[in-house]
PDB file of C-alpha atoms and ligand atoms in Angstrom:
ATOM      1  CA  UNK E  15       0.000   0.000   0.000  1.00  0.00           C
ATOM      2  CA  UNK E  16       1.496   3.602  -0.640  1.00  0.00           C
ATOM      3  CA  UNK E  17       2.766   5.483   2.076  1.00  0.00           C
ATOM      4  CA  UNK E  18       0.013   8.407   2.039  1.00  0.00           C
ATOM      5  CA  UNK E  19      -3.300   5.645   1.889  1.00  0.00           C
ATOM      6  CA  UNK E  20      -1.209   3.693   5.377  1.00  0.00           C
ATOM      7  CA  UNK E  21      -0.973   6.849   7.305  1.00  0.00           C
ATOM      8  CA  UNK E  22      -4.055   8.294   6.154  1.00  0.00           C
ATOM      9  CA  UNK E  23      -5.858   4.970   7.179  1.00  0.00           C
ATOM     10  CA  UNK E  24      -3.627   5.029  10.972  1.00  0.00           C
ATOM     11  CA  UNK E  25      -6.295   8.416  11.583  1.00  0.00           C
ATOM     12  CA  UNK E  26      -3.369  10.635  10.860  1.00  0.00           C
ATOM     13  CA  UNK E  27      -5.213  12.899   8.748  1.00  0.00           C
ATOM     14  CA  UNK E  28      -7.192  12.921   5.378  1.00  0.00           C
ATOM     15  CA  UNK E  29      -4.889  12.076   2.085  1.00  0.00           C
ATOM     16  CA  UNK E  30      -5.037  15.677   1.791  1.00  0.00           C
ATOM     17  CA  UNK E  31      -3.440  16.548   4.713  1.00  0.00           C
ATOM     18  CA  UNK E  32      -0.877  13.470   5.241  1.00  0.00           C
ATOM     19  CA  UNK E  33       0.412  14.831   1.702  1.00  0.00           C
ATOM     20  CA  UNK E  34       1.176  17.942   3.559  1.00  0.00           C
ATOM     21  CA  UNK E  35       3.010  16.243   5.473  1.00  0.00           C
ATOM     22  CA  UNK E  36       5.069  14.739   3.311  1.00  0.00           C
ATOM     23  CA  UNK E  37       5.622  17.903   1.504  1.00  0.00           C
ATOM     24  CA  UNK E  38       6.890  19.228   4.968  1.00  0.00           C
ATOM     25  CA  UNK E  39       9.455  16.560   4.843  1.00  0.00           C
ATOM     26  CA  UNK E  40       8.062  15.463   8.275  1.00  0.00           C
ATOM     27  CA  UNK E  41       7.804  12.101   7.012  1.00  0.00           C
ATOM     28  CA  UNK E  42      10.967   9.735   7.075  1.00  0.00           C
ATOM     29  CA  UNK E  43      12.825   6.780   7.396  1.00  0.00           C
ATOM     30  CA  UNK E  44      14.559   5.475  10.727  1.00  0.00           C
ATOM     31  CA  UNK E  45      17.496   6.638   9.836  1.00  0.00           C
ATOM     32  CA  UNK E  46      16.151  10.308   8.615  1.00  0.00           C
ATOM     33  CA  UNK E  47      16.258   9.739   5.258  1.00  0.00           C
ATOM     34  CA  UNK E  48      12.750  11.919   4.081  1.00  0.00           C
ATOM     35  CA  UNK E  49      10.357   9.723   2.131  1.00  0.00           C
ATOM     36  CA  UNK E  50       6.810  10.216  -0.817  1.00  0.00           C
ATOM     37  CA  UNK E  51       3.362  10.193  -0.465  1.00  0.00           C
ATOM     38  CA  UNK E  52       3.848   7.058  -3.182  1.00  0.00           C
ATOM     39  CA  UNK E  53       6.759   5.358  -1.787  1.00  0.00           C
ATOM     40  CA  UNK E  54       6.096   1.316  -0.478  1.00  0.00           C
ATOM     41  CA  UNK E  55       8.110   1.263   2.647  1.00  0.00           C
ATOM     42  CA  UNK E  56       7.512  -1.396   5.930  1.00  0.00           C
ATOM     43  CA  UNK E  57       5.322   0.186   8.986  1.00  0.00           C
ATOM     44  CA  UNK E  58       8.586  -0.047  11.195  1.00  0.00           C
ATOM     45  CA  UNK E  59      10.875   1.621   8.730  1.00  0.00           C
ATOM     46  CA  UNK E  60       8.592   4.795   9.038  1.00  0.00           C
ATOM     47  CA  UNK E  61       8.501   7.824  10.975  1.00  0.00           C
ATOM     48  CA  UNK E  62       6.175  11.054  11.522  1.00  0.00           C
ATOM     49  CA  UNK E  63       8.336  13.953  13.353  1.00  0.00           C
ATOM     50  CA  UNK E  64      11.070  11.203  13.827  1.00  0.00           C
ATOM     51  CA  UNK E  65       8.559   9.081  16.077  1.00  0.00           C
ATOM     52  CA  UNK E  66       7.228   5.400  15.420  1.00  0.00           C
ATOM     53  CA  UNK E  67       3.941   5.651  14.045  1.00  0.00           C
ATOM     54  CA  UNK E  68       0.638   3.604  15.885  1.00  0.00           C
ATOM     55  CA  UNK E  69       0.047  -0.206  15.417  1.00  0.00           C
ATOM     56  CA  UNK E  70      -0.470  -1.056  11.905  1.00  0.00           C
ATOM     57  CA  UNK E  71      -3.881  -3.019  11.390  1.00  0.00           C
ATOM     58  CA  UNK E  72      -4.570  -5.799  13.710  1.00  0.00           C
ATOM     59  CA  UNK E  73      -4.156  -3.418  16.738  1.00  0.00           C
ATOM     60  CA  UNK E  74      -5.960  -4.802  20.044  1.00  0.00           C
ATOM     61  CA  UNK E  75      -5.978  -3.090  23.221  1.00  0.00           C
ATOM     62  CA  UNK E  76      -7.719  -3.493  26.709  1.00  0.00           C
ATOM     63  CA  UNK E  77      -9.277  -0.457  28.235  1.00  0.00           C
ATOM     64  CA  UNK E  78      -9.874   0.237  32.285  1.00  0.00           C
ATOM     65  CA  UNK E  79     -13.344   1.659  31.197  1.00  0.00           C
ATOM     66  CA  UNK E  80     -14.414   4.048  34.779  1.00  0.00           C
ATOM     67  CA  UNK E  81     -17.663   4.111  36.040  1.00  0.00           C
ATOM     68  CA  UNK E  82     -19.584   6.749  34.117  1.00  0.00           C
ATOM     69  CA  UNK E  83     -18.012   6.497  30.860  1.00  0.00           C
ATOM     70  CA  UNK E  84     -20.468   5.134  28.163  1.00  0.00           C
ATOM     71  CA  UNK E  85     -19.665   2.475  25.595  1.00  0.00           C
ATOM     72  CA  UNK E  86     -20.528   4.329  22.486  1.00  0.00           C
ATOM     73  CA  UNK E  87     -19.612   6.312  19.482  1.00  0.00           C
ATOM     74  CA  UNK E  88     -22.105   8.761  19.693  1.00  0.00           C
ATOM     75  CA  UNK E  89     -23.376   9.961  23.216  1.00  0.00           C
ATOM     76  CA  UNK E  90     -23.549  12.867  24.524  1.00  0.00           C
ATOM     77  CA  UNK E  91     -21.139  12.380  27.697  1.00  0.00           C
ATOM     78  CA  UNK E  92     -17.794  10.578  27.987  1.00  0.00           C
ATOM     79  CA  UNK E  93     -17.029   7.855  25.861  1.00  0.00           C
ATOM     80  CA  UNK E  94     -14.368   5.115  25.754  1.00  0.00           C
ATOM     81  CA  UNK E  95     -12.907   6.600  22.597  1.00  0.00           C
ATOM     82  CA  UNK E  96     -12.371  10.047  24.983  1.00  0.00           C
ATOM     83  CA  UNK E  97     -10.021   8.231  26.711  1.00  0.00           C
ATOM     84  CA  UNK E  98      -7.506   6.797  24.073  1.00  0.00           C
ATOM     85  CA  UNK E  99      -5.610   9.326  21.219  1.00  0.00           C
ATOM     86  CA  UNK E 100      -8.008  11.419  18.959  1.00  0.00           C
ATOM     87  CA  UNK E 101      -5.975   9.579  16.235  1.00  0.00           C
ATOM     88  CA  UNK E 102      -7.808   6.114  16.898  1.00  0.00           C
ATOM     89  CA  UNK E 103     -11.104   7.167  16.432  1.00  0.00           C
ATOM     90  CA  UNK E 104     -10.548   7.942  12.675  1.00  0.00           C
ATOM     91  CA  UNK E 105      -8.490   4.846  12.001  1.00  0.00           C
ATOM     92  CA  UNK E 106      -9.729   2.674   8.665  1.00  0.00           C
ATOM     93  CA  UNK E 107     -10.503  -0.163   9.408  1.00  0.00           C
ATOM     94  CA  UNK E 108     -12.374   0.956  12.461  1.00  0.00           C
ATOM     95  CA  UNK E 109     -11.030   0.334  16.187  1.00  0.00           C
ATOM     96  CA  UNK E 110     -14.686  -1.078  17.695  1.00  0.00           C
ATOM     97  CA  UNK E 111     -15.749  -2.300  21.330  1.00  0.00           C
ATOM     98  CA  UNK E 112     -15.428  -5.957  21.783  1.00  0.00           C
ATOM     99  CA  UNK E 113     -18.705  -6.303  23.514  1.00  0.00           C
ATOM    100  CA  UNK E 114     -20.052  -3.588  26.100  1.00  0.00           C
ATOM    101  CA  UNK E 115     -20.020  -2.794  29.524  1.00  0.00           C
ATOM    102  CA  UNK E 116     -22.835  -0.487  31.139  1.00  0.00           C
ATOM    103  CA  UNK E 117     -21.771   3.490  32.040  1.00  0.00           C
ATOM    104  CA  UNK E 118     -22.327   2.240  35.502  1.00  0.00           C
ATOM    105  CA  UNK E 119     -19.660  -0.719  35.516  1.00  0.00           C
ATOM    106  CA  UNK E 120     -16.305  -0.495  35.559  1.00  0.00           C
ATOM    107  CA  UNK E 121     -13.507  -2.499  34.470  1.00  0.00           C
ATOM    108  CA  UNK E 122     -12.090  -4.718  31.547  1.00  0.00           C
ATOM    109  CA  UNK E 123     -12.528  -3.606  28.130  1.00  0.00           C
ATOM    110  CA  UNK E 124     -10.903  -5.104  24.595  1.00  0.00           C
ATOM    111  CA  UNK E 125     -10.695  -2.680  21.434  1.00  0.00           C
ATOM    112  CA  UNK E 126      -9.836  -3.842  18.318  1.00  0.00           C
ATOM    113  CA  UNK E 127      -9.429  -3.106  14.363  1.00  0.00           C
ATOM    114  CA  UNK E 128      -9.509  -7.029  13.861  1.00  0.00           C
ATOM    115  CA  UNK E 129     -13.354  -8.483  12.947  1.00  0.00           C
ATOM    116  CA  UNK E 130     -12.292 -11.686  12.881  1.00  0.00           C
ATOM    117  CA  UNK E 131     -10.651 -11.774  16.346  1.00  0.00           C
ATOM    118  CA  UNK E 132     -13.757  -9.874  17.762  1.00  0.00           C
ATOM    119  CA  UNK E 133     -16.121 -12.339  16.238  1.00  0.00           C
ATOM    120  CA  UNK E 134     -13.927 -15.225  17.731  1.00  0.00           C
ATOM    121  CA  UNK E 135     -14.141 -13.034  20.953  1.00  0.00           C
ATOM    122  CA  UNK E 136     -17.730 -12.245  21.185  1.00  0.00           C
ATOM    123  CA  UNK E 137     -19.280 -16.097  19.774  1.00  0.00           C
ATOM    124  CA  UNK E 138     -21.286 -17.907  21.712  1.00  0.00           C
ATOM    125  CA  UNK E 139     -19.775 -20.715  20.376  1.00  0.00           C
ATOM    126  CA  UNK E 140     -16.504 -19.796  21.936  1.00  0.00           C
ATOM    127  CA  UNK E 141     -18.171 -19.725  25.583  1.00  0.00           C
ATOM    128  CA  UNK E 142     -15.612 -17.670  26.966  1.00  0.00           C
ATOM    129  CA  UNK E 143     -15.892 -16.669  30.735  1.00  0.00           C
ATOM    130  CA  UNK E 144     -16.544 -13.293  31.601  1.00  0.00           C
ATOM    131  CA  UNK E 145     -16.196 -12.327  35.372  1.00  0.00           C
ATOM    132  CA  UNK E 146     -17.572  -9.783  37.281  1.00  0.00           C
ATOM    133  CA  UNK E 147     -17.427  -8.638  41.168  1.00  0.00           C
ATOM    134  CA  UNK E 148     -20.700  -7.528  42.181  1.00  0.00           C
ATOM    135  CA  UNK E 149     -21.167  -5.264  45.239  1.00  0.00           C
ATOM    136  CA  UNK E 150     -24.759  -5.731  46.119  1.00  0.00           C
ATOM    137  CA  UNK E 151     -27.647  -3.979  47.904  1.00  0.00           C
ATOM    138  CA  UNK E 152     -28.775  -6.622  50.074  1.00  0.00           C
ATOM    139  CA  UNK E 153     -27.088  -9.369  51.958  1.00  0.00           C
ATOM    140  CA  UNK E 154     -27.037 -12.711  49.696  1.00  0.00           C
ATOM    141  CA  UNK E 155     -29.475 -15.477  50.828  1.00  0.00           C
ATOM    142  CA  UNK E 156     -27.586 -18.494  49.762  1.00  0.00           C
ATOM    143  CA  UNK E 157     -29.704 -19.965  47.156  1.00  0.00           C
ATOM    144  CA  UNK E 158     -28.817 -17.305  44.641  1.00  0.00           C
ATOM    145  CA  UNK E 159     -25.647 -20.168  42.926  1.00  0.00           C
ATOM    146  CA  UNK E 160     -28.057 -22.574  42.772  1.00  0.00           C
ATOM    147  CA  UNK E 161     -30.681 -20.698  40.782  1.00  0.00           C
ATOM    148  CA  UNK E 162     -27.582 -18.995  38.839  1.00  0.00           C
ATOM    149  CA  UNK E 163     -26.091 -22.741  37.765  1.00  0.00           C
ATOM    150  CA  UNK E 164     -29.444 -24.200  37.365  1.00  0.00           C
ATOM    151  CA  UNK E 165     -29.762 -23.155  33.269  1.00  0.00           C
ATOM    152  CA  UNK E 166     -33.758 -22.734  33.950  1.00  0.00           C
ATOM    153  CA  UNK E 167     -33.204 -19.228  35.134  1.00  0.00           C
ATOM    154  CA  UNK E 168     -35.570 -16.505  33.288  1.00  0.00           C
ATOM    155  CA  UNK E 169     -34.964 -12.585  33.205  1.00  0.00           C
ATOM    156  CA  UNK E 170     -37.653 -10.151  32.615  1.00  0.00           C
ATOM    157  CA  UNK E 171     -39.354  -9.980  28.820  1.00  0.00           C
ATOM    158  CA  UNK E 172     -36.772 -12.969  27.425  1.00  0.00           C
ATOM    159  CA  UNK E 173     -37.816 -15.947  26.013  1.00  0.00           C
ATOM    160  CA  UNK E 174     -34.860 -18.664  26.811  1.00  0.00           C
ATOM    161  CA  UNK E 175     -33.637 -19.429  29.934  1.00  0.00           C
ATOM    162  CA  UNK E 176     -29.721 -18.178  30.802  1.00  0.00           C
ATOM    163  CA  UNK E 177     -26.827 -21.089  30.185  1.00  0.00           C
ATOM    164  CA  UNK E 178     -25.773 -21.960  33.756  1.00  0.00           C
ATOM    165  CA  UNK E 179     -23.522 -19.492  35.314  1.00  0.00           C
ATOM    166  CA  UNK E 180     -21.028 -19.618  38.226  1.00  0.00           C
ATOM    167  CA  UNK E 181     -21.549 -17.516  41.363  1.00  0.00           C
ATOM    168  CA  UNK E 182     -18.502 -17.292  43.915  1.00  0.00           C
ATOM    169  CA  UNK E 183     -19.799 -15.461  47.420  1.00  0.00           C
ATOM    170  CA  UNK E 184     -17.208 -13.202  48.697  1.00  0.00           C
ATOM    171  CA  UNK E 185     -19.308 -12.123  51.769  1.00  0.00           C
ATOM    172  CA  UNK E 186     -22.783 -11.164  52.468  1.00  0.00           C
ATOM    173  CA  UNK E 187     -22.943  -7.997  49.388  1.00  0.00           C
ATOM    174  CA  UNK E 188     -19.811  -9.266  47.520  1.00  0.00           C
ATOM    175  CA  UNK E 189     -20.117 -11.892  44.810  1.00  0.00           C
ATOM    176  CA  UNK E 190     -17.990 -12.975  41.954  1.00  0.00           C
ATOM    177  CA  UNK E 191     -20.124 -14.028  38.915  1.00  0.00           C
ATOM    178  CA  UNK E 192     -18.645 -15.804  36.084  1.00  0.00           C
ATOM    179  CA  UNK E 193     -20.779 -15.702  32.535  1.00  0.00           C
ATOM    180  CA  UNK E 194     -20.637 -17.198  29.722  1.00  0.00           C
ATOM    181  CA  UNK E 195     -22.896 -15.300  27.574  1.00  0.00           C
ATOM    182  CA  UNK E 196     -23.433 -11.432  27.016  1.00  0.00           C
ATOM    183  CA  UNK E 197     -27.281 -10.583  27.377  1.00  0.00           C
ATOM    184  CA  UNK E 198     -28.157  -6.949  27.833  1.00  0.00           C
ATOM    185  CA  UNK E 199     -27.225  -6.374  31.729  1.00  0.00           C
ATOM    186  CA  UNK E 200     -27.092  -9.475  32.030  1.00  0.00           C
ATOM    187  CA  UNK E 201     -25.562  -9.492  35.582  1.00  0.00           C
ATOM    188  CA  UNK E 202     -27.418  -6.854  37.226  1.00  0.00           C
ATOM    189  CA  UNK E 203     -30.965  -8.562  35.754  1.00  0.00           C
ATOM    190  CA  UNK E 204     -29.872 -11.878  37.216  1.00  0.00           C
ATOM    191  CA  UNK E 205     -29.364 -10.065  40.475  1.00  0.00           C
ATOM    192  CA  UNK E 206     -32.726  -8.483  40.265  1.00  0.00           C
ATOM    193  CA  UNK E 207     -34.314 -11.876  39.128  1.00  0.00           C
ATOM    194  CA  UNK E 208     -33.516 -13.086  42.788  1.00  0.00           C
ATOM    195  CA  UNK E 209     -34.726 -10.054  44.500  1.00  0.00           C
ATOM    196  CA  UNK E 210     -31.291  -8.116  45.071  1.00  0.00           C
ATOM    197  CA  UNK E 211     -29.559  -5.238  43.223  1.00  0.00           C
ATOM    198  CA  UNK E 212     -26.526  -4.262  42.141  1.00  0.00           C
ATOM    199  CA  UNK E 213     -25.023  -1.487  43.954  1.00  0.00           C
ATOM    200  CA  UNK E 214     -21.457  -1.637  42.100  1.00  0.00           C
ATOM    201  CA  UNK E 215     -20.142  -4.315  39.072  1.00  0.00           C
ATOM    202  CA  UNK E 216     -16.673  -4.297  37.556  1.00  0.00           C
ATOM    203  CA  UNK E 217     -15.330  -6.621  35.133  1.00  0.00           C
ATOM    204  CA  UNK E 218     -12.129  -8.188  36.064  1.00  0.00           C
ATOM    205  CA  UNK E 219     -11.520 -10.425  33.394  1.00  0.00           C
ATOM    206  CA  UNK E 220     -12.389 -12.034  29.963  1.00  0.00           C
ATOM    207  CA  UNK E 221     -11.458 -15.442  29.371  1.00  0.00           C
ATOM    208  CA  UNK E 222      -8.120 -15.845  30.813  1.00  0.00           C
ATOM    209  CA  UNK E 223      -6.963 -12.150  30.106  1.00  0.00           C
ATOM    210  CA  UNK E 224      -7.165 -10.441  33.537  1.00  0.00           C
ATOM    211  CA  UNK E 225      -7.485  -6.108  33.718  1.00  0.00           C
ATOM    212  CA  UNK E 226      -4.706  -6.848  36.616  1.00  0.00           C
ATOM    213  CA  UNK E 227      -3.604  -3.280  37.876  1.00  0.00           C
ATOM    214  CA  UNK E 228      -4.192  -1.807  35.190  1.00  0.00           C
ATOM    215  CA  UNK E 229      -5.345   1.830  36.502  1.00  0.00           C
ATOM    216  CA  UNK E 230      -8.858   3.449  36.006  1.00  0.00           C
ATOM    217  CA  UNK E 231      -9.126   5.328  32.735  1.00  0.00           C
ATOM    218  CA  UNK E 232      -5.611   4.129  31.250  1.00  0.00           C
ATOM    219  CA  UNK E 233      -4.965   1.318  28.469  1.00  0.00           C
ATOM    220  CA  UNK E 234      -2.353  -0.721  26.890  1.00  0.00           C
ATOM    221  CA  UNK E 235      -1.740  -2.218  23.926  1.00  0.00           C
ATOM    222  CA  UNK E 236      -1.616  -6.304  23.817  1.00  0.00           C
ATOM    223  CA  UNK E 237       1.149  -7.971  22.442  1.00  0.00           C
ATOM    224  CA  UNK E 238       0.403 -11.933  21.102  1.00  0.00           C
ATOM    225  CA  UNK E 239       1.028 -13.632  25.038  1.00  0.00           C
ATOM    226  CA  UNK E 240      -1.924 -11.625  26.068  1.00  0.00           C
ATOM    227  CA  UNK E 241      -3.809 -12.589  22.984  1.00  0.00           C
ATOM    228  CA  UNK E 242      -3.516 -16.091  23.273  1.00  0.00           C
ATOM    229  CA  UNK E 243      -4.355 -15.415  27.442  1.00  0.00           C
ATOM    230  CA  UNK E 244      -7.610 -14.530  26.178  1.00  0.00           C
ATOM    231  CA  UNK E 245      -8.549 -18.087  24.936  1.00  0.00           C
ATOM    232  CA  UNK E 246      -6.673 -19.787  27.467  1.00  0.00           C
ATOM    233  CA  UNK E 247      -8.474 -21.006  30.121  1.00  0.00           C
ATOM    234  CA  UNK E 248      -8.014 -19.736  33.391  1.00  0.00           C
TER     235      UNK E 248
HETATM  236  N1  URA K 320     -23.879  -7.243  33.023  1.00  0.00           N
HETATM  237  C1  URA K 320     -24.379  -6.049  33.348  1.00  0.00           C
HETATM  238  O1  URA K 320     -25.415  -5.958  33.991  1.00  0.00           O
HETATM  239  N2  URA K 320     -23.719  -4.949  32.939  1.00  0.00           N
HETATM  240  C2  URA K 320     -22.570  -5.000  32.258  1.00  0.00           C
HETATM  241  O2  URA K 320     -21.989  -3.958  31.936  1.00  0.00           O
HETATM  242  C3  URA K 320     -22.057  -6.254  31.942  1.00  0.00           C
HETATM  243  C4  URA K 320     -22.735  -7.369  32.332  1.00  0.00           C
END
């Protein structure tokens, strides 16, 4: 692909104005060397202002999405894409949510540019475990795993019973809930299905890829070990 259509497509700019800055000379080689708009040169071998350029395509990052940030493009308060460079938001192909959380939970989110890997991410086929820490509003009663694991339960206006899922008490309000599927709130309707509510819910993993200490608000890019952590179990 020609220099101007990569860097154009990494959200530095339209064509237009990545030409300008080629005609600035800002564009180069590693070792300084300037380079064209039409030259075929390897992602690592260029630079912008003498600095490495983004990922290429095939970029996937995890996200400590805060409480009161919302999980959409359009919206009028803060959004996930508010918290990583302007740049990424007018990347080609498109960096998208892998899945959602609510603005009111917290925790582990995965970005990517890849469909494939978000399709292998998101299938219900793949099963993989989601878990979540609930704080709750009401002291557990004890049956709550039972009805969780049974695979009968129903929430509110569905019409198929949720796959069993795995509840972990912490203490009386604190529960770890491991799912398998995504349905819309999914955790805080199961909650509410056995007369409790969820005061607080962050995500702390996704398969065996764990958000870690990974601070509020910040990201990181993952390299292929934490790729392959996501479809390893445990
Ligand atoms: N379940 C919920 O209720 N909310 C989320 O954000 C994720 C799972």
């Amino acid at each position: 692909m020609k220099l101007v259509r990569h860097i154009a497509n990494l959200g530095y700019g339209s064509r237009k104005q990545v030409q300008w800055l080629f005609r600035e000379g800002r564009v180069t080689d590693a070792a300084g060397e300037v380079l064209y708009a039409d030259d075929r040169v390897p992602h690592d071998a260029i630079r912008i202002d003498g600095e490495l350029l983004d990922p290429p395509p095939g970029l996937l990052l995890m996200l400590h999405k805060p409480v009161g940030v919302t999980c959409s493009t359009k919206d009028s308060g803060r959004l996930v894409h508010d918290l990583l460079p302007a740049r990424f938001r007018l990347r080609d192909p498109a960096l998208s949510m892998v899945g959602r959380l609510d603005r009111d939970t917290s925790g582990l989110l995965l970005l990517t540019d890849d469909g494939q890997l978000l399709h292998r991410i998101i299938s219900p086929k793949a099963n993989l475990p989601k878990v979540y820490e609930a704080t709750l509003a009401r002291p557990l009663r004890g049956d709550e795993g039972v009805r969780f694991a049974s695979g009968t339960l129903m929430l509110e206006s569905e019409t198929t019973p949720l796959k069993p899922a795995t509840l972990d008490v912490i203490d009386e309000v604190h529960a770890r809930l491991t799912l398998g599927e995504g349905r819309y709130h999914q955790a805080r309707r199961m909650f509410a299905a056995v007369g409790n509510h969820v005061e607080a819910l962050h995500r702390s993993r996704v398969g065996g890829l764990a958000l870690g200490d990974l601070p509020a608000g910040e990201w990181r890019i993952l390299d292929e070990a934490s790729r392959a952590a996501i479809f390893a179990s445990g």
